Protein backbone atom coordinates (compact mmCIF):
# COMPACT_ATOMS: atom_id res chain seq x y z
CA UNK A 1 0.00 0.00 0.00
CA UNK A 2 1.47 3.37 -0.99
CA UNK A 3 1.48 6.37 1.40
CA UNK A 4 -1.42 8.75 1.08
CA UNK A 5 -0.64 12.13 -0.55
CA UNK A 6 -1.80 15.24 1.29
CA UNK A 7 -2.78 18.22 -0.91
CA UNK A 8 -1.05 21.53 -0.20
CA UNK A 9 -2.78 24.92 0.19
CA UNK A 10 -2.98 25.45 -3.59
CA UNK A 11 -4.89 22.19 -4.02
CA UNK A 12 -2.12 20.19 -5.68
CA UNK A 13 -0.44 17.20 -4.15
CA UNK A 14 2.99 17.95 -2.78
CA UNK A 15 3.48 14.51 -1.29
CA UNK A 16 4.46 15.95 2.10
CA UNK A 17 2.67 15.07 5.27
CA UNK A 18 1.46 17.73 7.77
CA UNK A 19 4.19 16.94 10.30
CA UNK A 20 7.05 17.23 7.77
CA UNK A 21 7.42 21.03 7.93
CA UNK A 22 10.81 22.49 8.73
CA UNK A 23 11.10 24.23 12.11
CA UNK A 24 10.49 27.98 12.05
CA UNK A 25 13.60 30.16 12.14
CA UNK A 26 14.26 32.04 15.35
CA UNK A 27 12.91 35.58 15.40
CA UNK A 28 15.37 38.45 15.19
CA UNK A 29 14.73 41.48 17.36
CA UNK A 30 16.88 43.98 15.52
CA UNK A 31 16.80 45.42 12.04
CA UNK A 32 19.43 45.41 9.36
CA UNK A 33 21.23 48.38 10.86
CA UNK A 34 21.27 47.03 14.42
CA UNK A 35 18.56 49.43 15.60
CA UNK A 36 15.26 48.20 17.06
CA UNK A 37 12.44 47.75 14.56
CA UNK A 38 9.84 49.39 16.84
CA UNK A 39 10.53 52.51 18.83
CA UNK A 40 9.62 52.44 22.54
CA UNK A 41 6.25 54.05 23.35
CA UNK A 42 6.33 57.70 24.35
CA UNK A 43 3.14 57.66 26.43
CA UNK A 44 2.65 56.70 30.06
CA UNK A 45 -0.21 55.04 31.90
CA UNK A 46 -1.52 58.43 33.05
CA UNK A 47 -1.76 59.63 29.47
CA UNK A 48 -3.92 56.67 28.48
CA UNK A 49 -6.16 56.98 31.56
CA UNK A 50 -6.60 60.72 30.91
CA UNK A 51 -7.49 60.07 27.28
CA UNK A 52 -10.20 57.59 28.26
CA UNK A 53 -11.51 59.87 31.01
CA UNK A 54 -11.76 62.90 28.75
CA UNK A 55 -13.31 60.80 25.97
CA UNK A 56 -15.97 59.53 28.35
CA UNK A 57 -16.58 63.02 29.64
CA UNK A 58 -17.04 64.33 26.09
CA UNK A 59 -19.38 61.46 25.19
CA UNK A 60 -21.48 61.95 28.32
CA UNK A 61 -21.73 65.69 27.82
CA UNK A 62 -22.85 65.22 24.21
CA UNK A 63 -25.66 62.91 25.36
CA UNK A 64 -26.68 65.44 28.02
CA UNK A 65 -26.56 68.23 25.42
CA UNK A 66 -28.75 66.25 23.02
CA UNK A 67 -31.25 65.59 25.81
CA UNK A 68 -31.41 69.25 26.77
Tab-separated table of C-alpha atoms in Angstrom:
chain	number	residue	atom	x	y	z
A	1	UNK	CA	0.000	0.000	0.000
A	2	UNK	CA	1.467	3.372	-0.994
A	3	UNK	CA	1.477	6.370	1.402
A	4	UNK	CA	-1.420	8.751	1.081
A	5	UNK	CA	-0.644	12.134	-0.547
A	6	UNK	CA	-1.803	15.242	1.288
A	7	UNK	CA	-2.783	18.222	-0.913
A	8	UNK	CA	-1.054	21.526	-0.198
A	9	UNK	CA	-2.777	24.920	0.192
A	10	UNK	CA	-2.978	25.447	-3.591
A	11	UNK	CA	-4.889	22.189	-4.021
A	12	UNK	CA	-2.118	20.188	-5.681
A	13	UNK	CA	-0.444	17.199	-4.145
A	14	UNK	CA	2.991	17.948	-2.776
A	15	UNK	CA	3.480	14.508	-1.287
A	16	UNK	CA	4.461	15.955	2.097
A	17	UNK	CA	2.668	15.075	5.274
A	18	UNK	CA	1.455	17.732	7.770
A	19	UNK	CA	4.194	16.937	10.303
A	20	UNK	CA	7.046	17.230	7.773
A	21	UNK	CA	7.415	21.030	7.932
A	22	UNK	CA	10.814	22.486	8.734
A	23	UNK	CA	11.096	24.233	12.111
A	24	UNK	CA	10.491	27.978	12.054
A	25	UNK	CA	13.600	30.162	12.143
A	26	UNK	CA	14.263	32.038	15.345
A	27	UNK	CA	12.911	35.579	15.398
A	28	UNK	CA	15.368	38.448	15.189
A	29	UNK	CA	14.727	41.475	17.361
A	30	UNK	CA	16.881	43.982	15.524
A	31	UNK	CA	16.796	45.423	12.040
A	32	UNK	CA	19.431	45.411	9.356
A	33	UNK	CA	21.232	48.382	10.857
A	34	UNK	CA	21.269	47.032	14.420
A	35	UNK	CA	18.560	49.427	15.600
A	36	UNK	CA	15.260	48.205	17.060
A	37	UNK	CA	12.435	47.754	14.565
A	38	UNK	CA	9.841	49.387	16.841
A	39	UNK	CA	10.526	52.506	18.835
A	40	UNK	CA	9.618	52.438	22.544
A	41	UNK	CA	6.253	54.048	23.355
A	42	UNK	CA	6.325	57.703	24.352
A	43	UNK	CA	3.138	57.659	26.426
A	44	UNK	CA	2.650	56.704	30.059
A	45	UNK	CA	-0.212	55.039	31.899
A	46	UNK	CA	-1.521	58.427	33.051
A	47	UNK	CA	-1.756	59.628	29.465
A	48	UNK	CA	-3.924	56.673	28.481
A	49	UNK	CA	-6.156	56.981	31.562
A	50	UNK	CA	-6.605	60.717	30.914
A	51	UNK	CA	-7.492	60.066	27.284
A	52	UNK	CA	-10.202	57.588	28.264
A	53	UNK	CA	-11.509	59.874	31.006
A	54	UNK	CA	-11.762	62.898	28.754
A	55	UNK	CA	-13.308	60.801	25.965
A	56	UNK	CA	-15.969	59.528	28.354
A	57	UNK	CA	-16.581	63.020	29.641
A	58	UNK	CA	-17.043	64.327	26.087
A	59	UNK	CA	-19.381	61.457	25.190
A	60	UNK	CA	-21.481	61.950	28.324
A	61	UNK	CA	-21.729	65.687	27.821
A	62	UNK	CA	-22.850	65.216	24.209
A	63	UNK	CA	-25.664	62.914	25.363
A	64	UNK	CA	-26.678	65.439	28.023
A	65	UNK	CA	-26.565	68.234	25.420
A	66	UNK	CA	-28.754	66.249	23.019
A	67	UNK	CA	-31.248	65.593	25.807
A	68	UNK	CA	-31.409	69.248	26.772
